[in-house]
Amino acid sequence: MQRSIQLDDVNLHYLDADADDDDDDDGQRQLVILLHGFPELSFSWRHILPKLVLDGYHVVAPDQRGYAQTTNIPLQYSDDISPFRVTNLVADIVQLVHHLGYSTVAAIVGHDFGSLVAGYCALFRPDIFQSVVFMSAPFTGPPPSPAVGGSLLHMINDHLATLSPPRTHYMHYFSSPHANEHMCHPPGGIESFLRAYFHVKSGDWAGNDPHPLTLLAPPPSPAPRLESTQLAALASAMSIMPSYYIMPVDTTMPECVSKDASLASQTLPPSPPWLTTEELRVYVESFKRTGFQGGLNWYRCLTDPSLHSDLRLLARKRISVPAMFIAGEKDWGTWQMPGAADTMKNVTCENMADEDFVIIPQAGHWVQQEKPDQVAQHLRRFLRKVNTT
C-alpha cells in the first residue's frame, strides 16, 4: 500500500506492507524499515517486502528525501543543500517510526547510500533501532576531522588526478554541478543510461571481479592523518576498479557505463529477469519526473566537510546493537574503500558475528533485486536471532 506523511519540510512517500494490512494497526507487529540507495526507489524492495511480511513483520520502505514521490519536482543544483544533511535523513526516519505508532524498530536495513543512513540511525538512536543491516556499502562511522589539505576523499581525488591516465572518484563527479544534467540528458536518453548503469554494477557484467584492495604502503595504526605517500598508495590501489567507481577525468557517468556495458559485446544484453523492461520503466519514469539532483545532493553533503561537521558529535561512538552486512560476490561496493569492511566488523560495530558478514554468490551491487530469496533468507535468520537474544 502506498502512503505518505507530511514532515516539517517534505511529504514523505512510503510503501507500507503489513501482515494484516489494517489501518487500525495496534503496533504489535514488529517493524522493519528498508532504505534504498542511489539511483533507487522504495520500489527496489519490491521482492523483499512481501517475503518479510509472510514472517509477520510490518515492513515499510520510504522514498527517501529527494527521491520519487517524496520530491515529485525536478531539483536543480543550488548552494542550499542543508536539507539533505545526514542528520535530516535520519530525522525523517525517526519521524516515520513515530507516525506509524511505534517506539522501536526490529531492524533498520539500508542498501548502498541507505546503508549509511541506517548506520547513523543506529548510532543516534539505539533506543529505537534495535538492530541494523548494511547492504553493499560497509559503514565505518563518522568521518574523521578534515586534515589541513581537506577531506580524505578530496585528497584521494587529488592523487587520482596525477595518475596516467588521470582519474576522478565517482563521488567527486556526483558532487559536481554537471552530473544531474549528464544523467538526465545522456545520448540515448535516461532509459539507456539506467539500463547500462544497472547492468554494469550487477553480477551479470563480466567485467566485475571484486576483491580486497592491497595497499603497497598501508598507513600505520593508529594514524592521526594520512601522509602523501599513503594517499598515493590508496589512489593507486583504487585505480584498478571499474570506471563507474574510478572515472577517467572529463568523462560522464553515462559515457563510462555505456562503454563498460559494450566491452564484452557490441550491444547491451537484454533485460535480465531481475529487472524486466516493465520494472526498469518504473525507475525511468520516476527519474524523468524528478531528475537525479535530490540523490546527488546526498553525495554533496558527504563530500563537503562543512555539511557533515555535526556528525563529529558521534566521533568514536560504536554501534552497540546487533549488526549484519550483506553484499553480492560481484559487487565492488564492499571493497571500494580499502580497509572499510574490516573497520566495520572490528571497530565500528560491537556486535557483528562472523556469520552475519554475508556475501551472496553471483550477485552484484543490486543484491536485494538480483537475489531476493537469498537476501530474505539471511534477513529472516538474523531477525530471528536478534529477537531471541
CSV table of N, CA and C in Angstrom, one decimal, residues 221-362:
chain,number,residue,atom,x,y,z
A,221,SER,N,49.0,2.3,12.3
A,221,SER,CA,47.8,2.3,13.2
A,221,SER,C,48.3,2.5,14.7
A,222,PRO,N,47.8,3.5,15.4
A,222,PRO,CA,46.8,4.5,14.9
A,222,PRO,C,47.5,5.6,14.1
A,223,ALA,N,46.8,6.2,13.2
A,223,ALA,CA,47.3,7.3,12.4
A,223,ALA,C,46.4,8.5,12.4
A,224,PRO,N,46.9,9.7,12.9
A,224,PRO,CA,46.0,10.8,13.0
A,224,PRO,C,45.6,11.4,11.7
A,225,ARG,N,46.5,11.2,10.7
A,225,ARG,CA,46.2,11.6,9.3
A,225,ARG,C,47.2,10.9,8.4
A,226,LEU,N,46.7,10.7,7.2
A,226,LEU,CA,47.5,10.0,6.2
A,226,LEU,C,48.5,10.9,5.5
A,227,GLU,N,49.7,10.4,5.4
A,227,GLU,CA,50.8,11.2,4.7
A,227,GLU,C,50.5,11.1,3.2
A,228,SER,N,51.3,11.9,2.4
A,228,SER,CA,51.1,12.0,1.0
A,228,SER,C,51.4,10.6,0.3
A,229,THR,N,52.4,9.9,0.8
A,229,THR,CA,52.7,8.6,0.2
A,229,THR,C,51.6,7.6,0.4
A,230,GLN,N,51.0,7.7,1.6
A,230,GLN,CA,49.9,6.8,1.9
A,230,GLN,C,48.7,7.1,1.1
A,231,LEU,N,48.4,8.4,0.9
A,231,LEU,CA,47.3,8.8,0.0
A,231,LEU,C,47.6,8.3,-1.4
A,232,ALA,N,48.8,8.4,-1.9
A,232,ALA,CA,49.1,8.0,-3.2
A,232,ALA,C,48.9,6.5,-3.3
A,233,ALA,N,49.3,5.7,-2.3
A,233,ALA,CA,49.1,4.3,-2.3
A,233,ALA,C,47.6,3.9,-2.3
A,234,LEU,N,46.8,4.7,-1.6
A,234,LEU,CA,45.3,4.5,-1.7
A,234,LEU,C,44.8,4.7,-3.1
A,235,ALA,N,45.2,5.8,-3.7
A,235,ALA,CA,44.7,6.2,-5.0
A,235,ALA,C,45.2,5.1,-6.0
A,236,SER,N,46.4,4.6,-5.9
A,236,SER,CA,46.9,3.6,-6.8
A,236,SER,C,46.1,2.3,-6.7
A,237,ALA,N,45.8,1.9,-5.4
A,237,ALA,CA,45.1,0.7,-5.2
A,237,ALA,C,43.7,0.8,-5.7
A,238,MET,N,43.0,1.9,-5.6
A,238,MET,CA,41.7,2.1,-6.0
A,238,MET,C,41.5,2.3,-7.5
A,239,SER,N,42.6,2.6,-8.2
A,239,SER,CA,42.6,2.8,-9.6
A,239,SER,C,42.2,1.6,-10.5
A,240,ILE,N,42.3,0.4,-9.9
A,240,ILE,CA,42.0,-0.8,-10.7
A,240,ILE,C,40.5,-1.0,-10.8
A,241,MET,N,39.7,-0.3,-10.0
A,241,MET,CA,38.3,-0.5,-10.0
A,241,MET,C,37.6,-0.1,-11.3
A,242,PRO,N,36.5,-0.6,-11.7
A,242,PRO,CA,35.8,-0.2,-12.9
A,242,PRO,C,35.5,1.3,-13.0
A,243,SER,N,35.3,1.8,-14.2
A,243,SER,CA,35.2,3.2,-14.3
A,243,SER,C,33.9,3.8,-13.8
A,244,TYR,N,33.0,3.0,-13.4
A,244,TYR,CA,31.8,3.5,-12.7
A,244,TYR,C,32.1,3.9,-11.3
A,245,TYR,N,33.3,3.5,-10.7
A,245,TYR,CA,33.8,4.0,-9.5
A,245,TYR,C,34.9,5.0,-9.6
A,246,ILE,N,35.9,4.6,-10.4
A,246,ILE,CA,37.1,5.5,-10.6
A,246,ILE,C,37.1,5.9,-12.1
A,247,MET,N,36.6,7.1,-12.3
A,247,MET,CA,36.3,7.5,-13.7
A,247,MET,C,37.5,8.2,-14.4
A,248,PRO,N,37.6,8.0,-15.7
A,248,PRO,CA,38.6,8.9,-16.4
A,248,PRO,C,38.2,10.4,-16.3
A,249,VAL,N,39.1,11.2,-16.1
A,249,VAL,CA,38.8,12.7,-16.0
A,249,VAL,C,38.1,13.1,-17.3
A,250,ASP,N,37.2,14.1,-17.1
A,250,ASP,CA,36.5,14.7,-18.2
A,250,ASP,C,35.6,13.7,-19.0
A,251,THR,N,35.1,12.6,-18.3
A,251,THR,CA,34.1,11.8,-18.9
A,251,THR,C,32.8,11.9,-18.0
A,252,THR,N,31.7,11.5,-18.5
A,252,THR,CA,30.5,11.5,-17.7
A,252,THR,C,30.1,10.0,-17.3
A,253,MET,N,29.3,9.9,-16.3
A,253,MET,CA,28.9,8.6,-15.9
A,253,MET,C,28.1,7.8,-17.0
A,254,PRO,N,27.2,8.5,-17.8
A,254,PRO,CA,26.6,7.8,-18.9
A,254,PRO,C,27.7,7.3,-19.9
A,255,GLU,N,28.7,8.0,-20.1
A,255,GLU,CA,29.8,7.6,-21.1
A,255,GLU,C,30.5,6.4,-20.5
A,256,CYS,N,30.8,6.4,-19.2
A,256,CYS,CA,31.5,5.3,-18.6
A,256,CYS,C,30.7,4.0,-18.7
A,257,VAL,N,29.5,4.1,-18.2
A,257,VAL,CA,28.7,2.8,-18.2
A,257,VAL,C,28.4,2.3,-19.5
A,258,SER,N,28.2,3.2,-20.5
A,258,SER,CA,27.9,2.8,-21.9
A,258,SER,C,29.1,2.1,-22.5
A,259,LYS,N,30.2,2.6,-22.2
A,259,LYS,CA,31.5,1.9,-22.7
A,259,LYS,C,31.7,0.6,-22.0
A,260,ASP,N,31.5,0.6,-20.7
A,260,ASP,CA,31.7,-0.7,-20.0
A,260,ASP,C,30.7,-1.8,-20.4
A,261,ALA,N,29.5,-1.3,-20.6
A,261,ALA,CA,28.4,-2.3,-21.0
A,261,ALA,C,28.7,-3.0,-22.3
A,262,SER,N,29.4,-2.3,-23.2
A,262,SER,CA,29.6,-2.9,-24.5
A,262,SER,C,31.0,-3.5,-24.7
A,263,LEU,N,31.8,-3.6,-23.6
A,263,LEU,CA,33.1,-4.2,-23.7
A,263,LEU,C,33.0,-5.7,-24.1
A,264,ALA,N,32.1,-6.4,-23.5
A,264,ALA,CA,32.0,-7.9,-23.8
A,264,ALA,C,31.2,-8.2,-25.0
A,265,SER,N,30.4,-7.2,-25.4
A,265,SER,CA,29.6,-7.5,-26.6
A,265,SER,C,29.3,-6.1,-27.3
A,266,GLN,N,28.9,-6.1,-28.5
A,266,GLN,CA,28.7,-4.9,-29.2
A,266,GLN,C,27.4,-4.2,-28.8
A,267,THR,N,26.5,-4.9,-28.2
A,267,THR,CA,25.2,-4.3,-27.7
A,267,THR,C,25.0,-4.7,-26.3
A,268,LEU,N,24.2,-3.9,-25.6
A,268,LEU,CA,23.8,-4.2,-24.2
A,268,LEU,C,22.9,-5.4,-24.2
A,269,PRO,N,23.2,-6.4,-23.3
A,269,PRO,CA,22.3,-7.6,-23.3
A,269,PRO,C,20.9,-7.2,-23.0
A,270,PRO,N,19.9,-8.1,-23.3
A,270,PRO,CA,18.5,-7.9,-23.0
A,270,PRO,C,18.3,-7.7,-21.5
A,271,SER,N,17.1,-7.2,-21.2
A,271,SER,CA,16.8,-7.0,-19.8
A,271,SER,C,16.8,-8.4,-19.0
A,272,PRO,N,17.5,-8.4,-17.9
A,272,PRO,CA,17.6,-9.6,-17.1
A,272,PRO,C,16.3,-9.9,-16.3
A,273,PRO,N,16.1,-11.1,-15.9
A,273,PRO,CA,14.9,-11.5,-15.1
A,273,PRO,C,14.7,-10.7,-13.9
A,274,TRP,N,15.8,-10.2,-13.3
A,274,TRP,CA,15.7,-9.5,-12.0
A,274,TRP,C,15.3,-8.0,-12.2
A,275,LEU,N,15.3,-7.5,-13.5
A,275,LEU,CA,15.0,-6.2,-13.8
A,275,LEU,C,14.3,-6.2,-15.2
A,276,THR,N,13.1,-6.5,-15.3
A,276,THR,CA,12.4,-6.6,-16.5
A,276,THR,C,12.2,-5.2,-17.1
A,277,THR,N,11.8,-5.1,-18.4
A,277,THR,CA,11.6,-3.9,-19.1
A,277,THR,C,10.6,-3.0,-18.3
A,278,GLU,N,9.5,-3.7,-17.9
A,278,GLU,CA,8.4,-3.0,-17.1
A,278,GLU,C,9.0,-2.5,-15.8
A,279,GLU,N,9.8,-3.2,-15.1
A,279,GLU,CA,10.4,-2.7,-13.8
A,279,GLU,C,11.3,-1.6,-14.1
A,280,LEU,N,12.2,-1.7,-15.1
A,280,LEU,CA,13.1,-0.6,-15.4
A,280,LEU,C,12.3,0.7,-15.7
A,281,ARG,N,11.2,0.5,-16.3
A,281,ARG,CA,10.4,1.7,-16.7
A,281,ARG,C,9.9,2.5,-15.5
A,282,VAL,N,9.7,1.8,-14.3
A,282,VAL,CA,9.3,2.5,-13.1
A,282,VAL,C,10.4,3.5,-12.7
A,283,TYR,N,11.7,3.0,-12.8
A,283,TYR,CA,12.8,3.9,-12.5
A,283,TYR,C,12.9,5.1,-13.5
A,284,VAL,N,12.8,4.7,-14.8
A,284,VAL,CA,12.9,5.7,-15.8
A,284,VAL,C,11.9,6.8,-15.7
A,285,GLU,N,10.6,6.4,-15.5
A,285,GLU,CA,9.6,7.4,-15.4
A,285,GLU,C,9.7,8.3,-14.1
A,286,SER,N,10.2,7.7,-13.0
A,286,SER,CA,10.4,8.5,-11.8
A,286,SER,C,11.5,9.5,-12.0
A,287,PHE,N,12.7,9.1,-12.5
A,287,PHE,CA,13.8,10.0,-12.7
A,287,PHE,C,13.6,11.0,-13.8
A,288,LYS,N,12.8,10.6,-14.8
A,288,LYS,CA,12.4,11.6,-15.8
A,288,LYS,C,11.6,12.8,-15.1
A,289,ARG,N,10.8,12.4,-14.1
A,289,ARG,CA,9.9,13.4,-13.5
A,289,ARG,C,10.7,14.3,-12.5
A,290,THR,N,11.7,13.7,-11.8
A,290,THR,CA,12.3,14.4,-10.7
A,290,THR,C,13.8,14.8,-11.0
A,291,GLY,N,14.4,14.1,-12.0
A,291,GLY,CA,15.8,14.2,-12.1
A,291,GLY,C,16.6,13.5,-11.0
A,292,PHE,N,17.9,13.6,-11.0
A,292,PHE,CA,18.7,12.9,-10.1
A,292,PHE,C,19.3,13.8,-9.0
A,293,GLN,N,19.1,15.1,-9.1
A,293,GLN,CA,19.7,16.0,-8.2
A,293,GLN,C,19.4,15.8,-6.7
A,294,GLY,N,18.2,15.3,-6.4
A,294,GLY,CA,17.9,15.1,-5.0
A,294,GLY,C,18.9,14.1,-4.4
A,295,GLY,N,19.1,12.9,-5.1
A,295,GLY,CA,20.0,11.9,-4.6
A,295,GLY,C,21.5,12.4,-4.7
A,296,LEU,N,21.8,13.2,-5.7
A,296,LEU,CA,23.2,13.7,-5.8
A,296,LEU,C,23.5,14.7,-4.7
A,297,ASN,N,22.5,15.4,-4.1
A,297,ASN,CA,22.7,16.3,-3.0
A,297,ASN,C,23.2,15.5,-1.8
A,298,TRP,N,22.8,14.2,-1.7
A,298,TRP,CA,23.4,13.4,-0.5
A,298,TRP,C,24.9,13.3,-0.7
A,299,TYR,N,25.4,13.1,-1.9
A,299,TYR,CA,26.8,13.0,-2.1
A,299,TYR,C,27.5,14.3,-1.8
A,300,ARG,N,26.9,15.4,-2.2
A,300,ARG,CA,27.5,16.7,-1.9
A,300,ARG,C,27.6,16.9,-0.4
A,301,CYS,N,26.6,16.5,0.3
A,301,CYS,CA,26.7,16.7,1.8
A,301,CYS,C,27.8,15.8,2.4
A,302,LEU,N,28.0,14.6,1.8
A,302,LEU,CA,29.0,13.7,2.3
A,302,LEU,C,30.4,14.2,1.9
A,303,THR,N,30.6,14.8,0.8
A,303,THR,CA,32.0,15.2,0.3
A,303,THR,C,32.4,16.6,0.8
A,304,ASP,N,31.4,17.4,1.3
A,304,ASP,CA,31.7,18.7,1.8
A,304,ASP,C,31.8,18.6,3.4
A,305,PRO,N,33.0,18.7,3.9
A,305,PRO,CA,33.2,18.6,5.4
A,305,PRO,C,32.3,19.6,6.2
A,306,SER,N,32.0,20.8,5.6
A,306,SER,CA,31.2,21.7,6.4
A,306,SER,C,29.8,21.3,6.5
A,307,LEU,N,29.4,20.3,5.7
A,307,LEU,CA,28.0,19.8,5.7
A,307,LEU,C,27.8,18.5,6.5
A,308,HIS,N,28.9,18.0,7.0
A,308,HIS,CA,28.7,16.9,8.0
A,308,HIS,C,29.6,17.1,9.2
A,309,SER,N,29.9,18.3,9.5
A,309,SER,CA,30.7,18.6,10.7
A,309,SER,C,29.9,18.2,12.0
A,310,ASP,N,28.5,18.2,11.9
A,310,ASP,CA,27.7,17.9,13.1
A,310,ASP,C,27.9,16.4,13.5
A,311,LEU,N,28.3,15.6,12.5
A,311,LEU,CA,28.5,14.2,12.8
A,311,LEU,C,29.7,13.9,13.7
A,312,ARG,N,30.5,14.9,13.9
A,312,ARG,CA,31.6,14.7,14.8
A,312,ARG,C,31.2,14.5,16.3
A,313,LEU,N,29.9,14.9,16.5
A,313,LEU,CA,29.4,14.6,17.9
A,313,LEU,C,29.4,13.1,18.2
A,314,LEU,N,29.4,12.3,17.1
A,314,LEU,CA,29.5,10.8,17.3
A,314,LEU,C,30.8,10.3,17.2
A,315,ALA,N,31.9,11.1,17.2
A,315,ALA,CA,33.2,10.6,17.0
A,315,ALA,C,33.6,9.5,18.0
A,316,ARG,N,34.1,8.4,17.4
A,316,ARG,CA,34.5,7.2,18.2
A,316,ARG,C,33.3,6.5,18.9
A,317,LYS,N,32.1,6.9,18.6
A,317,LYS,CA,30.9,6.1,19.1
A,317,LYS,C,30.7,4.9,18.3
A,318,ARG,N,30.5,3.8,18.9
A,318,ARG,CA,30.4,2.5,18.2
A,318,ARG,C,28.9,2.1,18.2
A,319,ILE,N,28.6,1.3,17.2
A,319,ILE,CA,27.2,0.7,17.1
A,319,ILE,C,27.1,-0.4,18.0
A,320,SER,N,26.2,-0.3,19.0
A,320,SER,CA,26.1,-1.3,20.1
A,320,SER,C,25.0,-2.4,19.7
A,321,VAL,N,24.1,-2.1,18.9
A,321,VAL,CA,23.0,-3.0,18.6
A,321,VAL,C,23.6,-4.1,17.6
A,322,PRO,N,22.9,-5.3,17.6
A,322,PRO,CA,23.4,-6.3,16.6
A,322,PRO,C,23.4,-5.8,15.2
A,323,ALA,N,24.4,-6.1,14.4
A,323,ALA,CA,24.6,-5.6,13.1
A,323,ALA,C,24.9,-6.8,12.1
A,324,MET,N,24.5,-6.5,10.9
A,324,MET,CA,24.7,-7.5,9.8
A,324,MET,C,25.2,-6.8,8.5
A,325,PHE,N,25.9,-7.5,7.7
A,325,PHE,CA,26.3,-6.9,6.4
A,325,PHE,C,26.0,-8.0,5.3
A,326,ILE,N,25.3,-7.5,4.2
A,326,ILE,CA,25.0,-8.4,3.1
A,326,ILE,C,25.5,-7.7,1.8
A,327,ALA,N,26.2,-8.4,0.9
A,327,ALA,CA,26.6,-7.9,-0.3
A,327,ALA,C,26.7,-9.0,-1.3
A,328,GLY,N,26.8,-8.6,-2.6
A,328,GLY,CA,26.9,-9.6,-3.7
A,328,GLY,C,28.4,-9.9,-3.9
A,329,GLU,N,28.7,-11.1,-4.3
A,329,GLU,CA,30.0,-11.6,-4.6
A,329,GLU,C,30.7,-10.7,-5.7
A,330,LYS,N,29.9,-10.2,-6.6
A,330,LYS,CA,30.4,-9.5,-7.8
A,330,LYS,C,30.2,-8.0,-7.6
A,331,ASP,N,30.1,-7.5,-6.3
A,331,ASP,CA,29.9,-6.1,-6.0
A,331,ASP,C,31.2,-5.5,-5.5
A,332,TRP,N,31.7,-4.5,-6.3
A,332,TRP,CA,32.9,-3.8,-5.8
A,332,TRP,C,32.6,-2.9,-4.6
A,333,GLY,N,31.3,-2.6,-4.3
A,333,GLY,CA,31.0,-1.8,-3.2
A,333,GLY,C,31.6,-2.2,-1.9
A,334,THR,N,31.7,-3.5,-1.7
A,334,THR,CA,32.3,-4.0,-0.4
A,334,THR,C,33.7,-3.5,-0.2
A,335,TRP,N,34.4,-3.4,-1.3
A,335,TRP,CA,35.9,-3.2,-1.3
A,335,TRP,C,36.3,-1.9,-1.8
A,336,GLN,N,35.4,-1.0,-2.1
A,336,GLN,CA,35.7,0.3,-2.8
A,336,GLN,C,36.7,1.2,-2.0
A,337,MET,N,36.5,1.1,-0.7
A,337,MET,CA,37.5,1.8,0.1
A,337,MET,C,38.3,0.8,0.9
A,338,PRO,N,39.6,0.8,0.7
A,338,PRO,CA,40.5,-0.2,1.3
A,338,PRO,C,40.3,-0.2,2.8
A,339,GLY,N,40.1,-1.3,3.4
A,339,GLY,CA,40.0,-1.4,4.9
A,339,GLY,C,38.6,-1.2,5.5
A,340,ALA,N,37.7,-0.7,4.7
A,340,ALA,CA,36.4,-0.3,5.2
A,340,ALA,C,35.6,-1.5,5.8
A,341,ALA,N,35.6,-2.6,5.1
A,341,ALA,CA,34.9,-3.8,5.6
A,341,ALA,C,35.4,-4.3,7.0
A,342,ASP,N,36.8,-4.3,7.1
A,342,ASP,CA,37.4,-4.7,8.4
A,342,ASP,C,37.1,-3.7,9.5
A,343,THR,N,37.1,-2.4,9.1
A,343,THR,CA,36.8,-1.4,10.1
A,343,THR,C,35.4,-1.5,10.6
A,344,MET,N,34.4,-1.8,9.7
A,344,MET,CA,33.1,-2.0,10.1
A,344,MET,C,32.9,-3.2,11.1
A,345,LYS,N,33.5,-4.3,10.7
A,345,LYS,CA,33.4,-5.5,11.5
A,345,LYS,C,34.1,-5.4,12.9
A,346,ASN,N,35.3,-4.8,12.9
A,346,ASN,CA,36.1,-4.9,14.1
A,346,ASN,C,36.2,-3.6,14.9
A,347,VAL,N,35.7,-2.5,14.3
A,347,VAL,CA,35.8,-1.2,15.1
A,347,VAL,C,34.5,-0.6,15.2
A,348,THR,N,33.8,-0.3,14.1
A,348,THR,CA,32.5,0.4,14.2
A,348,THR,C,31.4,-0.3,14.9
A,349,CYS,N,31.3,-1.6,14.6
A,349,CYS,CA,30.3,-2.5,15.2
A,349,CYS,C,30.8,-3.3,16.4
A,350,GLU,N,30.1,-3.2,17.5
A,350,GLU,CA,30.5,-4.0,18.6
A,350,GLU,C,29.9,-5.4,18.5
A,351,ASN,N,28.9,-5.6,17.7
A,351,ASN,CA,28.2,-6.8,17.7
A,351,ASN,C,27.8,-7.3,16.3
A,352,MET,N,28.9,-7.6,15.5
A,352,MET,CA,28.6,-8.2,14.2
A,352,MET,C,29.4,-9.6,14.2
A,353,ALA,N,28.6,-10.7,14.2
A,353,ALA,CA,29.1,-12.0,14.2
A,353,ALA,C,29.7,-12.4,12.8
A,354,ASP,N,30.6,-13.3,12.8
A,354,ASP,CA,31.2,-13.7,11.5
A,354,ASP,C,30.1,-14.2,10.6
A,355,GLU,N,29.2,-14.9,11.1
A,355,GLU,CA,28.1,-15.5,10.3
A,355,GLU,C,27.2,-14.4,9.7
A,356,ASP,N,27.3,-13.2,10.2
A,356,ASP,CA,26.5,-12.1,9.8
A,356,ASP,C,27.2,-11.1,8.8
A,357,PHE,N,28.4,-11.5,8.4
A,357,PHE,CA,29.0,-10.9,7.2
A,357,PHE,C,28.8,-11.8,6.0
A,358,VAL,N,27.8,-11.5,5.2
A,358,VAL,CA,27.3,-12.4,4.2
A,358,VAL,C,27.6,-11.9,2.8
A,359,ILE,N,28.2,-12.8,2.0
A,359,ILE,CA,28.4,-12.5,0.6
A,359,ILE,C,27.6,-13.5,-0.2
A,360,ILE,N,26.7,-12.9,-1.0
A,360,ILE,CA,25.8,-13.7,-1.8
A,360,ILE,C,26.4,-14.1,-3.2
A,361,PRO,N,26.6,-15.4,-3.5
A,361,PRO,CA,27.2,-15.8,-4.7
A,361,PRO,C,26.5,-15.3,-6.0
A,362,GLN,N,27.3,-14.9,-6.9
A,362,GLN,CA,26.8,-14.5,-8.3
A,362,GLN,C,26.0,-13.2,-8.3
